[in-house]
Short mmCIF file of C-alpha atoms in Angstrom, two decimals:
data_model
loop_
_atom_site.label_atom_id
_atom_site.label_comp_id
_atom_site.label_asym_id
_atom_site.label_seq_id
_atom_site.Cartn_x
_atom_site.Cartn_y
_atom_site.Cartn_z
CA UNK A 68 134.93 113.30 20.99
CA UNK A 69 135.35 110.08 22.96
CA UNK A 70 134.38 109.69 26.59
CA UNK A 71 135.07 106.77 28.87
CA UNK A 72 133.46 105.27 31.95
CA UNK A 73 135.68 105.05 35.03
CA UNK A 74 134.59 101.47 35.73
CA UNK A 75 136.99 100.31 33.01
CA UNK A 76 140.07 101.67 34.80
CA UNK A 77 142.99 99.40 35.68
CA UNK A 78 146.15 99.89 37.75
CA UNK A 79 149.21 97.69 37.37
CA UNK A 80 152.44 97.41 39.33
CA UNK A 81 154.74 96.49 36.47
CA UNK A 82 152.68 93.87 34.63
CA UNK A 83 150.67 92.78 37.72
CA UNK A 84 147.11 94.07 38.04
CA UNK A 85 146.21 95.59 41.42
CA UNK A 86 143.02 94.02 42.82
CA UNK A 87 139.91 95.79 44.06
CA UNK A 88 140.64 99.30 42.67
CA UNK A 89 137.99 101.88 43.55
CA UNK A 90 139.67 104.99 42.11
CA UNK A 91 142.96 106.62 41.29
CA UNK A 92 144.16 110.11 40.48
CA UNK A 93 147.38 111.51 39.07
CA UNK A 94 148.52 115.13 39.00
CA UNK A 95 151.48 116.53 37.09
CA UNK A 96 152.94 119.96 37.74
CA UNK A 97 155.57 122.27 36.28
CA UNK A 98 157.55 124.67 38.45
CA UNK A 99 157.48 128.25 37.21
CA UNK A 100 160.49 130.55 37.58
CA UNK A 101 159.76 134.27 37.37
CA UNK A 102 162.16 136.06 35.01
CA UNK A 103 160.49 139.48 35.14
CA UNK A 104 162.86 142.44 35.35
CA UNK A 105 162.48 146.12 36.10
CA UNK A 106 160.95 147.95 33.18
CA UNK A 107 158.80 145.00 32.06
CA UNK A 108 155.14 145.96 31.79
CA UNK A 109 154.02 142.35 32.14
CA UNK A 110 155.35 139.53 34.27
CA UNK A 111 157.15 136.76 32.42
CA UNK A 112 158.32 133.33 33.47
CA UNK A 113 160.19 130.24 32.43
CA UNK A 114 158.94 126.68 32.77
CA UNK A 115 161.09 124.77 35.25
CA UNK A 116 161.19 121.20 36.47
CA UNK A 117 158.21 118.88 36.29
CA UNK A 118 156.84 116.53 38.95
CA UNK A 119 153.91 114.18 39.45
CA UNK A 120 152.08 112.49 42.28
CA UNK A 121 148.83 110.77 42.99
CA UNK A 122 146.69 108.42 45.01
CA UNK A 123 145.04 105.05 44.68
CA UNK A 124 142.05 103.71 46.66
CA UNK A 125 141.13 100.02 46.93
CA UNK A 126 138.97 97.61 48.82
CA UNK A 127 141.53 95.85 51.00
CA UNK A 128 142.71 92.50 49.62
CA UNK A 129 145.54 91.02 51.66
CA UNK A 130 145.82 88.10 49.19
CA UNK A 131 146.86 90.42 46.34
CA UNK A 132 150.57 89.59 46.76
CA UNK A 133 151.83 91.19 43.51
CA UNK A 134 149.45 94.18 43.54
CA UNK A 135 148.38 95.78 46.84
CA UNK A 136 151.03 93.93 48.86
CA UNK A 137 153.78 95.22 46.52
CA UNK A 138 152.82 98.80 47.41
CA UNK A 139 154.75 99.15 50.66
CA UNK A 140 155.97 102.37 52.30
CA UNK A 141 159.06 103.59 50.49
CA UNK A 142 158.83 101.02 47.69
CA UNK A 143 159.92 102.12 44.22
CA UNK A 144 157.50 100.64 41.67
CA UNK A 145 156.58 101.03 38.04
CA UNK A 146 152.96 102.22 38.01
CA UNK A 147 150.80 101.80 34.92
CA UNK A 148 147.53 103.70 35.27
CA UNK A 149 144.87 102.87 32.70
CA UNK A 150 141.91 105.30 32.91
CA UNK A 151 140.04 103.72 29.97
CA UNK A 152 140.99 100.05 30.40
CA UNK A 153 143.96 97.92 29.34
CA UNK A 154 142.79 96.64 25.97
CA UNK A 155 144.97 96.95 22.88
CA UNK A 156 145.03 100.58 21.76
CA UNK A 157 143.97 102.03 25.14
CA UNK A 158 146.07 104.94 26.45
CA UNK A 159 147.67 104.80 29.90
CA UNK A 160 150.08 106.72 32.10
CA UNK A 161 153.33 105.07 33.14
CA UNK A 162 156.24 105.99 35.38
CA UNK A 163 158.35 104.99 38.36
CA UNK A 164 156.92 106.10 41.67
CA UNK A 165 157.78 105.92 45.35
CA UNK A 166 154.97 104.86 47.69
CA UNK A 167 154.78 107.68 50.25
CA UNK A 168 151.83 106.63 52.40
CA UNK A 169 149.36 103.87 53.17
CA UNK A 170 146.06 104.21 54.99
CA UNK A 171 143.74 101.39 56.05
CA UNK A 172 140.20 102.30 57.00
CA UNK A 173 137.34 100.31 58.48
CA UNK A 174 133.80 101.35 59.32
CA UNK A 175 131.01 99.38 60.94
CA UNK A 176 128.85 99.84 57.84
CA UNK A 177 131.47 99.67 55.12
CA UNK A 178 134.12 97.69 53.32
CA UNK A 179 137.68 97.81 54.66
CA UNK A 180 139.67 100.18 52.47
CA UNK A 181 143.32 100.60 51.64
CA UNK A 182 144.60 103.88 50.22
CA UNK A 183 148.03 104.64 48.81
CA UNK A 184 149.81 107.90 47.94
CA UNK A 185 152.79 108.08 45.62
CA UNK A 186 155.30 110.54 44.19
CA UNK A 187 156.86 110.19 40.77
CA UNK A 188 160.59 109.52 40.48
CA UNK A 189 161.38 110.71 36.97
CA UNK A 190 159.14 111.20 33.98
CA UNK A 191 155.45 110.37 33.67
CA UNK A 192 154.47 109.52 30.12
CA UNK A 193 151.54 108.38 28.02
CA UNK A 194 151.77 104.97 26.36
CA UNK A 195 149.44 102.74 24.33
CA UNK A 196 148.46 99.24 25.44
CA UNK A 197 149.51 96.52 23.04
#
């Protein structure tokens, strides 16, 4: 069984690498529709529509014109999320997403941060880096 260190992760907007990534997460979900009827001893259901969403945290880099600066409120972008790195053969998640929120944080004893939330617009799929 293979394991991977998170330090190798990469996020790209299209083919452009986003600078200063600290972490990202992605969640996919499937709606469930109950189809249980009277007389059934056990509940049953049907799988419905799927959706996905996530978040991305960075150290703020205002010079990252094609990465962080491309992630504006309401923007529709192709996100490529590489949990194990972007070398040939590495697996990654890809899909079109809408940027739904941006947070900038600053603390007297910390690095300025920039956090993004996104919601998928269509399918999320696994691909292999070439």
